[in-house]
Tab-separated table of C-alpha atoms in Angstrom:
chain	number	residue	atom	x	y	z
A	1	UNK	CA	32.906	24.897	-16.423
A	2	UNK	CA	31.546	21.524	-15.777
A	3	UNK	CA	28.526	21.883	-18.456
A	4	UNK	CA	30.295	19.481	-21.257
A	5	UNK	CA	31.879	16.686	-18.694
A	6	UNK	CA	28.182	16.704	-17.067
A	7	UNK	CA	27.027	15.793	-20.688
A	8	UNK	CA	29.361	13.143	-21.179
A	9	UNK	CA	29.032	11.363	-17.600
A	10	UNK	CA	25.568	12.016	-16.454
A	11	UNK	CA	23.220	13.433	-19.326
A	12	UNK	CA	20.089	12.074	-17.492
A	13	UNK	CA	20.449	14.974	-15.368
A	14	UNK	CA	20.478	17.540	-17.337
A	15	UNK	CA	17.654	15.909	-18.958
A	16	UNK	CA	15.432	15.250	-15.347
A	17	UNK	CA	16.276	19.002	-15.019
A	18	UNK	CA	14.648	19.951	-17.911
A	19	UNK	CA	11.902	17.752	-17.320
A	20	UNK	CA	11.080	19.121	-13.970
A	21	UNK	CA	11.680	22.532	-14.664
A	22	UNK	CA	9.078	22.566	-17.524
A	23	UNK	CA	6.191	20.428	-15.685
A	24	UNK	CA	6.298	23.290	-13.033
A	25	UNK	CA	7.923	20.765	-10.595
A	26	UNK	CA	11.066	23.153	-9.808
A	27	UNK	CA	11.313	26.588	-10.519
A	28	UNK	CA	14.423	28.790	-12.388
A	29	UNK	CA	16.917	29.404	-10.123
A	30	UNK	CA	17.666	25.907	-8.900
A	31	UNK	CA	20.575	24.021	-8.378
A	32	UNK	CA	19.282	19.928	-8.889
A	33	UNK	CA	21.621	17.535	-7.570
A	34	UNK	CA	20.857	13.817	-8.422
A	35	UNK	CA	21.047	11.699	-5.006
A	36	UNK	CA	22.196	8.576	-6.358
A	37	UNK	CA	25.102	9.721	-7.829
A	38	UNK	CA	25.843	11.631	-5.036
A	39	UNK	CA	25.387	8.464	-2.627
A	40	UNK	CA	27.455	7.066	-4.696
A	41	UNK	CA	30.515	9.500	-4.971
A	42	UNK	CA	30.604	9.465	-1.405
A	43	UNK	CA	30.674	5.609	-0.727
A	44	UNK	CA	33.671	5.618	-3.128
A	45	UNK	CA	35.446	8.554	-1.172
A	46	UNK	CA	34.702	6.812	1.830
A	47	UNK	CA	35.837	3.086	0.450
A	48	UNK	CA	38.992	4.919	-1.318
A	49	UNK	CA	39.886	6.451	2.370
A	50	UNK	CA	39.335	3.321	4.439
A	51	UNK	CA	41.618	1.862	1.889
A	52	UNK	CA	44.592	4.536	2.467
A	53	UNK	CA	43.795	4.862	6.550
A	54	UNK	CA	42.513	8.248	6.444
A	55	UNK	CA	39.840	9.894	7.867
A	56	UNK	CA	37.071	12.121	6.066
A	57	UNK	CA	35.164	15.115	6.738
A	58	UNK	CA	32.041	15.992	4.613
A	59	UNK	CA	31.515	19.732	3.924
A	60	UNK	CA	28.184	21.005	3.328
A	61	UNK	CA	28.792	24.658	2.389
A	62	UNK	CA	28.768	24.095	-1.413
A	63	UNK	CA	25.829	22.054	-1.894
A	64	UNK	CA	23.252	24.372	0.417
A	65	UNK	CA	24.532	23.140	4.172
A	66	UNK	CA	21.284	21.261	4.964
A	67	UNK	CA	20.521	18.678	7.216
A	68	UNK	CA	19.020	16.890	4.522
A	69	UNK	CA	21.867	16.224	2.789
A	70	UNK	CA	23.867	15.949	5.892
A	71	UNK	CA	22.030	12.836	6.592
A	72	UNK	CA	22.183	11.511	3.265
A	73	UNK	CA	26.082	12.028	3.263
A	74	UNK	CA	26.503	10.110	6.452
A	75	UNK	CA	24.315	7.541	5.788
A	76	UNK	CA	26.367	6.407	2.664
A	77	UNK	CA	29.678	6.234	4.763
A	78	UNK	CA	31.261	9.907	5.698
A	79	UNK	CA	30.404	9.811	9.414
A	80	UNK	CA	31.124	13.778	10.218
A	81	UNK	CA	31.013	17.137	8.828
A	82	UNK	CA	33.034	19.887	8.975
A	83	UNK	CA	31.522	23.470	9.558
A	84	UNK	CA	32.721	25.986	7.834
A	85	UNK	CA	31.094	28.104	10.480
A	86	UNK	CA	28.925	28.352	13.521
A	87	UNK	CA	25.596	28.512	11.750
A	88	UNK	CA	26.253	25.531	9.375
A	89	UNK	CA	26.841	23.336	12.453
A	90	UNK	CA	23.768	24.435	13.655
A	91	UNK	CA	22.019	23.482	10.390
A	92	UNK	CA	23.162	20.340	10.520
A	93	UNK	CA	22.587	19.584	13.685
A	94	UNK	CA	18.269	20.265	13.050
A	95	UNK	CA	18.403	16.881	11.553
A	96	UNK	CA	20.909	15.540	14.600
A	97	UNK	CA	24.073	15.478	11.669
A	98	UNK	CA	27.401	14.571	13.522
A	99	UNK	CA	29.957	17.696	13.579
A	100	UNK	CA	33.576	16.437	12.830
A	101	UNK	CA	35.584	19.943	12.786
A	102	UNK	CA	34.511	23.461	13.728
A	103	UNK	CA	36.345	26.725	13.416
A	104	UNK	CA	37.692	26.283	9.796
A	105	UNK	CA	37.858	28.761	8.259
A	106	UNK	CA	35.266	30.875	10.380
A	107	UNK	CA	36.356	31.032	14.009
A	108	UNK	CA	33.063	31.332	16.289
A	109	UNK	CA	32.849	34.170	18.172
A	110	UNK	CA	34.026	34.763	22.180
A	111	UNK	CA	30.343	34.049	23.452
A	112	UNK	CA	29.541	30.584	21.044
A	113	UNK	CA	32.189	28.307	22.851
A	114	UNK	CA	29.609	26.922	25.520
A	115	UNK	CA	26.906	26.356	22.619
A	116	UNK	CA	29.427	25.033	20.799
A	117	UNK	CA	30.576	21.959	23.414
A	118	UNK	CA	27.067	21.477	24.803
A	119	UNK	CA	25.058	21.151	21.513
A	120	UNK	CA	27.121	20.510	18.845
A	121	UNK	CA	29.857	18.500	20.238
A	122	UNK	CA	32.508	18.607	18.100
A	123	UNK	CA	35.371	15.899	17.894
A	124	UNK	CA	37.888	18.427	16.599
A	125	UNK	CA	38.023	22.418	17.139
A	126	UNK	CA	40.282	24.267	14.716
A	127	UNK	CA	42.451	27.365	16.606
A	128	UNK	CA	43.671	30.048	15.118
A	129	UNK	CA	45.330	32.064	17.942
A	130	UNK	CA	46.036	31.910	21.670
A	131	UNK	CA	43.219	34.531	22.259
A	132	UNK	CA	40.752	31.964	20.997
A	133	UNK	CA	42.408	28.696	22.723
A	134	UNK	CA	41.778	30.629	26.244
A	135	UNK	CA	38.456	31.316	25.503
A	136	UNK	CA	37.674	27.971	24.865
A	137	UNK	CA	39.399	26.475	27.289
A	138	UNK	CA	37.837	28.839	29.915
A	139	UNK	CA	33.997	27.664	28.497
A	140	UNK	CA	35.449	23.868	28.865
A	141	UNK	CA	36.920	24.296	32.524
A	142	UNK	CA	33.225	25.424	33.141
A	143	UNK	CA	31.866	22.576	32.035
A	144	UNK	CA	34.434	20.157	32.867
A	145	UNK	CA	35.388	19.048	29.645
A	146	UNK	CA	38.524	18.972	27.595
A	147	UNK	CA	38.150	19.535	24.020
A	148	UNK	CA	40.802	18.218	21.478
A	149	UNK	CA	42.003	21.010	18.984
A	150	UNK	CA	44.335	21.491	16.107
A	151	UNK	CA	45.940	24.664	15.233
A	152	UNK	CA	46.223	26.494	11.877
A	153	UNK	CA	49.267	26.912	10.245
A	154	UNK	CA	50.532	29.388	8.182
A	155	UNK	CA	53.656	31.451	6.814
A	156	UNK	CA	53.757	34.527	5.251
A	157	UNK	CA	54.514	32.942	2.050
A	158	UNK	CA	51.781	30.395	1.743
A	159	UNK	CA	48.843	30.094	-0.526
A	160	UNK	CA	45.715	31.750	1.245
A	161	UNK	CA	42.656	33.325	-0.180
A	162	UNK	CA	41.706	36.994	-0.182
A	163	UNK	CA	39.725	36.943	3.410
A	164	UNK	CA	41.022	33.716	4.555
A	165	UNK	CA	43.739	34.635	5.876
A	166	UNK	CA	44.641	33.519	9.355
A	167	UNK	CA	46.765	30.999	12.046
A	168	UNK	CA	49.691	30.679	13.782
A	169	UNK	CA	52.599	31.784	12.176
A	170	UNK	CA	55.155	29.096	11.401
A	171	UNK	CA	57.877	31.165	13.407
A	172	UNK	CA	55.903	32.117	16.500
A	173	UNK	CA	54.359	28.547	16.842
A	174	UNK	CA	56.484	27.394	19.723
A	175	UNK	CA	56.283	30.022	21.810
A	176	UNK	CA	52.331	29.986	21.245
A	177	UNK	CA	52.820	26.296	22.452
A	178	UNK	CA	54.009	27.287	25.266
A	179	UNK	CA	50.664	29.060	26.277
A	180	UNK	CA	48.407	26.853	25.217
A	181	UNK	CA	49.636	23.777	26.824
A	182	UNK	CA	49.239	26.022	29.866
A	183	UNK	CA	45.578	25.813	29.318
A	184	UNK	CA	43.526	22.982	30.816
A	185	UNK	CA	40.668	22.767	29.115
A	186	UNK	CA	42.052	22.007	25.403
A	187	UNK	CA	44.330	19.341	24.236
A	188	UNK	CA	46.496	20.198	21.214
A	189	UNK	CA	46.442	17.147	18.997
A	190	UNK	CA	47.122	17.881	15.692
A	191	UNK	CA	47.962	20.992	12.931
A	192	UNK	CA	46.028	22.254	9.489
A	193	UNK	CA	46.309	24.465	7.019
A	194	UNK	CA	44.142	25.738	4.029
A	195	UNK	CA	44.066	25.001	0.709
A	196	UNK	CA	46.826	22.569	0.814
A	197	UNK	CA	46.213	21.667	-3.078
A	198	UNK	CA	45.776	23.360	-6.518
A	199	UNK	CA	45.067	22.298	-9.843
A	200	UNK	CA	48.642	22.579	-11.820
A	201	UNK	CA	48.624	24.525	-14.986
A	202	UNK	CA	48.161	21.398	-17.348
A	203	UNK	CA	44.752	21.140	-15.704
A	204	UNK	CA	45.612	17.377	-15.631
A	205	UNK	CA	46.627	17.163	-11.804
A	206	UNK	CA	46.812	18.555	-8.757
A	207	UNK	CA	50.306	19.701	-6.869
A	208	UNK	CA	50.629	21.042	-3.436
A	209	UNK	CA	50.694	24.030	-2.145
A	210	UNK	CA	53.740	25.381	0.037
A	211	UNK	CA	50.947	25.051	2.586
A	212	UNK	CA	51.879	21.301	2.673
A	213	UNK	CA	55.303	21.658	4.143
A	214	UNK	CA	54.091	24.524	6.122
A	215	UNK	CA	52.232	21.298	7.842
A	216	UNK	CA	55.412	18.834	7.981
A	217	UNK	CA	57.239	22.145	9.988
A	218	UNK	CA	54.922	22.379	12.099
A	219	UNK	CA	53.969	18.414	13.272
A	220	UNK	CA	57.678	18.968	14.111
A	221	UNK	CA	57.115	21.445	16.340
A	222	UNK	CA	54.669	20.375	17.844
A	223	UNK	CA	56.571	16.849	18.612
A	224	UNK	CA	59.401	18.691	19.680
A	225	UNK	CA	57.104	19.799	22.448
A	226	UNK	CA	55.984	16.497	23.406
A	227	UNK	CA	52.836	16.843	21.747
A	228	UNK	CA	51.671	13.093	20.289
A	229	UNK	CA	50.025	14.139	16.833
A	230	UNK	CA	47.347	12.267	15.736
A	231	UNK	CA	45.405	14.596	13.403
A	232	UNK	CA	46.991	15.808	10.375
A	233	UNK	CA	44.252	17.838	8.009
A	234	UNK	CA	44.891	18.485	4.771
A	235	UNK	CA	41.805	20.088	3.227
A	236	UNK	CA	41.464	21.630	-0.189
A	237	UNK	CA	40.266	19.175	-3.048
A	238	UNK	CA	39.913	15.925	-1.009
A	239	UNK	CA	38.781	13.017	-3.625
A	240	UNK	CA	39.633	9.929	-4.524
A	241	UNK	CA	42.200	10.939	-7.049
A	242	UNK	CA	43.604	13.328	-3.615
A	243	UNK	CA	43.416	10.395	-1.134
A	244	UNK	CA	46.570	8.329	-2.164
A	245	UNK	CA	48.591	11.428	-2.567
A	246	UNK	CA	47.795	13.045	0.936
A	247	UNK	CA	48.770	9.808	2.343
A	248	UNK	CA	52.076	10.006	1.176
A	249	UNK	CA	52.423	13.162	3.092
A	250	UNK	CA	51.355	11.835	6.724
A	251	UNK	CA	48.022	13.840	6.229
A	252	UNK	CA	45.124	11.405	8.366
A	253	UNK	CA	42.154	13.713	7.404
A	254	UNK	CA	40.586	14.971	4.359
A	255	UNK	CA	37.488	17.469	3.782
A	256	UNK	CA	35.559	16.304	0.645
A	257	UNK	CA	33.345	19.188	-0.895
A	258	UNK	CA	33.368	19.565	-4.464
A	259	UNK	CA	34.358	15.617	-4.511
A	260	UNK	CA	30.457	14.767	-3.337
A	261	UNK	CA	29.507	16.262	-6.642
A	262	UNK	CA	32.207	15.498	-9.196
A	263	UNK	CA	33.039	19.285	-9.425
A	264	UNK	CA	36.424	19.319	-8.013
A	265	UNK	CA	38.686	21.665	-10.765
A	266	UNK	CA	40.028	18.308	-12.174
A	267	UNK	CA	36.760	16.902	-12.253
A	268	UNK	CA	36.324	19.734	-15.307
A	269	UNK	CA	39.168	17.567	-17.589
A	270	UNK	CA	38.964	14.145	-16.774
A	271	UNK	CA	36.678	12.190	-17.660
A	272	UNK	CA	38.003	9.092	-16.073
A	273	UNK	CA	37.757	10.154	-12.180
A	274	UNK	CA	35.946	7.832	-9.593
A	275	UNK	CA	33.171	10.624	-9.242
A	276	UNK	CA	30.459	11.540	-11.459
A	277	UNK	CA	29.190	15.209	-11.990
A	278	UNK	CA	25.732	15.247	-9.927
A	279	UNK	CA	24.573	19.028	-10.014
A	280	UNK	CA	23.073	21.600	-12.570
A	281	UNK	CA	22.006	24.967	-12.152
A	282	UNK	CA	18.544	25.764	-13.945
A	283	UNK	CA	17.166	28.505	-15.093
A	284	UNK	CA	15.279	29.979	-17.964
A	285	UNK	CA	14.994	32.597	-20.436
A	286	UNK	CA	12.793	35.213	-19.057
A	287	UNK	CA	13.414	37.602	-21.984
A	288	UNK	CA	15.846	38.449	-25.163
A	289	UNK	CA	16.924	41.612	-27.526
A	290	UNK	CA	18.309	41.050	-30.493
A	291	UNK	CA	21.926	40.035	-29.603
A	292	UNK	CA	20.761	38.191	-26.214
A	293	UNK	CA	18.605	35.669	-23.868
A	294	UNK	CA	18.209	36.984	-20.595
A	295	UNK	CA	17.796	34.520	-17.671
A	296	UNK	CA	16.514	34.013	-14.412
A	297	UNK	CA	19.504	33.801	-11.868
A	298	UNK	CA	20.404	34.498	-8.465
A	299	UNK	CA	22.505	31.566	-8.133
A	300	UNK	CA	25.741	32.794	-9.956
A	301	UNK	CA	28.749	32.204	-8.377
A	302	UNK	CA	31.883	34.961	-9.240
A	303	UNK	CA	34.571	32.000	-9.533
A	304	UNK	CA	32.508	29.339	-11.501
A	305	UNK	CA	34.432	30.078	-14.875
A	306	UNK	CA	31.108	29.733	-16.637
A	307	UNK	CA	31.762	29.350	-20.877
A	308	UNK	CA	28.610	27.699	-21.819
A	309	UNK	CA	25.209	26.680	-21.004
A	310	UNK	CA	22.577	24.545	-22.674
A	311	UNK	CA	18.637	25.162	-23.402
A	312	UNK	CA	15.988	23.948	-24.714
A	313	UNK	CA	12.176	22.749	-24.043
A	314	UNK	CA	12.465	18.918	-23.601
A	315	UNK	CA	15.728	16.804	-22.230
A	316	UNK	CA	16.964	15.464	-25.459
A	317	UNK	CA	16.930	18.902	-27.266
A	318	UNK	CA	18.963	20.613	-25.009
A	319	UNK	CA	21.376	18.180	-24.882
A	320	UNK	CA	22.416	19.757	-28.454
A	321	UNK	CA	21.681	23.093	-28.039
A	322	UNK	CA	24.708	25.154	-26.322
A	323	UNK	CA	25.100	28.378	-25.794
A	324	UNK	CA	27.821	30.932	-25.012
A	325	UNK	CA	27.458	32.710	-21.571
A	326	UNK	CA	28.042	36.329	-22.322
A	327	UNK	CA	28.106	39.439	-19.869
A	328	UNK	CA	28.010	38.298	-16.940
A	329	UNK	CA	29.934	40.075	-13.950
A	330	UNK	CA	31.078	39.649	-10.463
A	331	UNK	CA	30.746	43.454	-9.433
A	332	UNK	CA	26.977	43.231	-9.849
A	333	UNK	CA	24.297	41.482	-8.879
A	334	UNK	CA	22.861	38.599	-10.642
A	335	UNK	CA	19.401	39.181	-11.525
A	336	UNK	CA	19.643	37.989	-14.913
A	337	UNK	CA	22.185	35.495	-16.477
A	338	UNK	CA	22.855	36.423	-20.108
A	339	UNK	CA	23.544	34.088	-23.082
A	340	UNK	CA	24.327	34.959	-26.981
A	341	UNK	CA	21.632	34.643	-28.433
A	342	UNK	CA	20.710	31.573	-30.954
A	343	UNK	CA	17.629	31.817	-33.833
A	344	UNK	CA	15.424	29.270	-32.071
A	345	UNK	CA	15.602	30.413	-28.420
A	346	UNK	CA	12.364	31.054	-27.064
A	347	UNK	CA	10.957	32.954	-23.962
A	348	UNK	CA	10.781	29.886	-20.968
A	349	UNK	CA	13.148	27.932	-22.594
A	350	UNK	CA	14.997	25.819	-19.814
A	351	UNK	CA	18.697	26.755	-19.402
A	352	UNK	CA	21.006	24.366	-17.392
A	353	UNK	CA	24.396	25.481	-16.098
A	354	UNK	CA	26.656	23.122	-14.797
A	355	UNK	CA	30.166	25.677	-12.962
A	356	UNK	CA	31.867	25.789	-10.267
A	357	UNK	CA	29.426	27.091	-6.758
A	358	UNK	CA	28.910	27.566	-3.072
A	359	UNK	CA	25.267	27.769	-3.142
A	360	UNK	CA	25.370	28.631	1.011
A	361	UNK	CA	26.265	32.396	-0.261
A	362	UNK	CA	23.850	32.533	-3.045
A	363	UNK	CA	19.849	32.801	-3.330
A	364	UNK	CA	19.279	29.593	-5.263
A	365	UNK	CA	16.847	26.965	-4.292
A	366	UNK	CA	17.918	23.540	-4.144
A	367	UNK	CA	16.174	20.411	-5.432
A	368	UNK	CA	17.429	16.941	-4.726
A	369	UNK	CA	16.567	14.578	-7.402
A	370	UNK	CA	16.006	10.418	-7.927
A	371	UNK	CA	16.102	8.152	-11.066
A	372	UNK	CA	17.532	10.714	-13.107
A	373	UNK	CA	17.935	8.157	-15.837
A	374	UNK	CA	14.125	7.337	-15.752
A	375	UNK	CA	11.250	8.842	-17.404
A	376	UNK	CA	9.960	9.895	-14.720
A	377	UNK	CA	12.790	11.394	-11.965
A	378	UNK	CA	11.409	12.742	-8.270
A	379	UNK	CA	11.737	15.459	-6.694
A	380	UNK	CA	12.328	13.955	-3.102
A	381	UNK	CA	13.411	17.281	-1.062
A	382	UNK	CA	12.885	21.015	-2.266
A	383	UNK	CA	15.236	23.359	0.077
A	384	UNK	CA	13.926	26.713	-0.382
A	385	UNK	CA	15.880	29.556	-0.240
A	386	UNK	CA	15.508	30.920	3.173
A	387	UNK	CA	14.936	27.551	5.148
């Protein structure tokens, strides 16, 4: 999906991949992300949102949810992550990250609240029902704390992803007001609701999702109540191309994820965003037949829209070899990746994807790179799968 823009706006990657991935430096089934230009795409995320007033987020999830890169993130101007569950905060927090927002999408369980306010401290909790606002009001009473929270909205007709789904429905909201404000150990301060944008069908912007004035409804609501809002989340697609346009909505906080990396959908067709592309998948071709190279996966992801990869032995070779993905399936397991094969491929040829990912639910290592323009890139941090 992203394999030809990568090409075009940062071919010393794919090139550093190569490089490492035949000197034995990094092995197949690695995603390489190049640290500068990810230090980079998030100091203009976090310049383009200081510039608009809103607030930002980082999420981890897609790019391996370490503490490594947590740190990196924050140190280059995105203060606070959100957790896309439980055990990401926890990740983070091994390397003493900062945890912005907690309990979107993955709501932690009935006996997590007290871990959650005593070690991971988070300056937002997401809600998704009553049920859940009493239990962690009852673990904050304990501890004599009030925790701020916002509430996910939803209606019936709004855009939400097979297993996703979840909130307060638009109609019942005020009467599930009326319960939680009963509760002393929350404060409601604010509403969300997930994915709030979507690539249109030009693939040359994004337009909002009915999720968007599920949002307006609701702050209404919730002011009707007497509630002051002062967090308005509008997650899905946050970048700097997002910012301006979330702004005009009211929305005061945004959840960059694909954005750190350049791999938003848009990110695909544009060549003229703020953000660079900064990651590759590599892998190479462990063996062939006579219609196909076979290679080395585990870090497939069913929605990356994968067309093409390139391969080769050396950086500037690859950069003109492509090849056409082939065979590859979401019902099964990835143990091999499979390209058409081409006359010159050869056995341990490196192959470099560039697609769509959430590398948190695959088995892929993760290698975070420097000087990817150099002769001579480093490896600085190898996350292997399983730490």
């Amino acid at each position: 999906m992203f394999i030809n823009m990568t090409k075009k706006r940062n071919p010393g990657l794919i090139q550093a991949a190569v490089k490492l991935h035949q000197e034995g430096k990094i092995p197949a089934n690695t995603y390489v992300i190049d640290v500068d230009s990810l230090e980079d795409n998030v100091r203009k995320l976090s310049q383009t949102a200081k510039e608009h007033g809103l607030n930002l987020y980082y999420m981890s999830k897609q790019i391996g949810r370490s503490g490594f890169v947590g740190k990196i993130i924050e140190q280059s101007g995105i203060e606070r992550a959100v957790a896309v569950d439980i055990d990401e905060a926890f990740e983070l927090k091994k390397q003493d990250c900062h945890i912005g927002n907690i309990g979107h999408i993955v709501q932690p369980g009935k006996s997590q609240w007290e871990e959650v306010l005593t070690k991971l401290q988070p300056e937002i909790v997401t809600l998704f029902s009553v049920e859940k606002g009493r239990q962690l009001s009852e673990a904050a009473e304990k501890l004599g704390l009030v925790q701020d929270v916002i509430l996910r909205v939803i209606r019936q007709s709004d855009m939400v992803y097979p297993g996703q789904f979840g909130g307060f429905l638009l109609d019942q909201l005020e009467d599930s007001l009326d319960e939680l404000l009963q509760l002393k150990g929350i404060r409601v301060i604010g509403i969300t609701s997930f994915p709030v944008l979507q690539i249109n069908g030009e693939k040359n912007n994004f337009d909002f999702t009915s999720n968007m004035e599920t949002i307006q409804l609701a702050r209404k609501i919730l002011e009707n109540k007497g509630i002051t809002v002062t967090h308005v989340n509008a997650p899905s697609a946050t970048s700097c191309h997002t910012i301006p346009m979330l702004k005009e909505y009211g929305v005061t906080h945004g959840e960059p994820g694909h954005a750190l990396t350049g791999t938003t959908p848009l990110h695909a067709y544009k060549e003229d965003l703020p953000e660079v592309p900064a990651m590759v998948y590599v892998s190479e071709i462990s063996h062939m037949d006579e219609k196909h190279a076979y290679t080395i996966a585990g870090g497939f992801y069913p929605r990356s829209n994968m067309e093409n990869a390139l391969y080769g032995s050396n950086g500037t070779e690859t950069l003109e070899q492509p090849a056409k993905v082939d065979c590859v399936s979401p019902e099964n397991i990835d143990y091999y990746g499979c390209l058409k094969r081409e006359k010159n491929m050869k056995v341990a040829d490196t192959v470099v994807y560039a697609f769509r990912t959430q590398i948190f639910v695959t088995r892929a290592h993760v290698a975070f790179v420097r000087n990817v323009n150099s002769d001579q890139p480093e490896l600085i941090y190898f996350q292997r799968r399983g730490n």
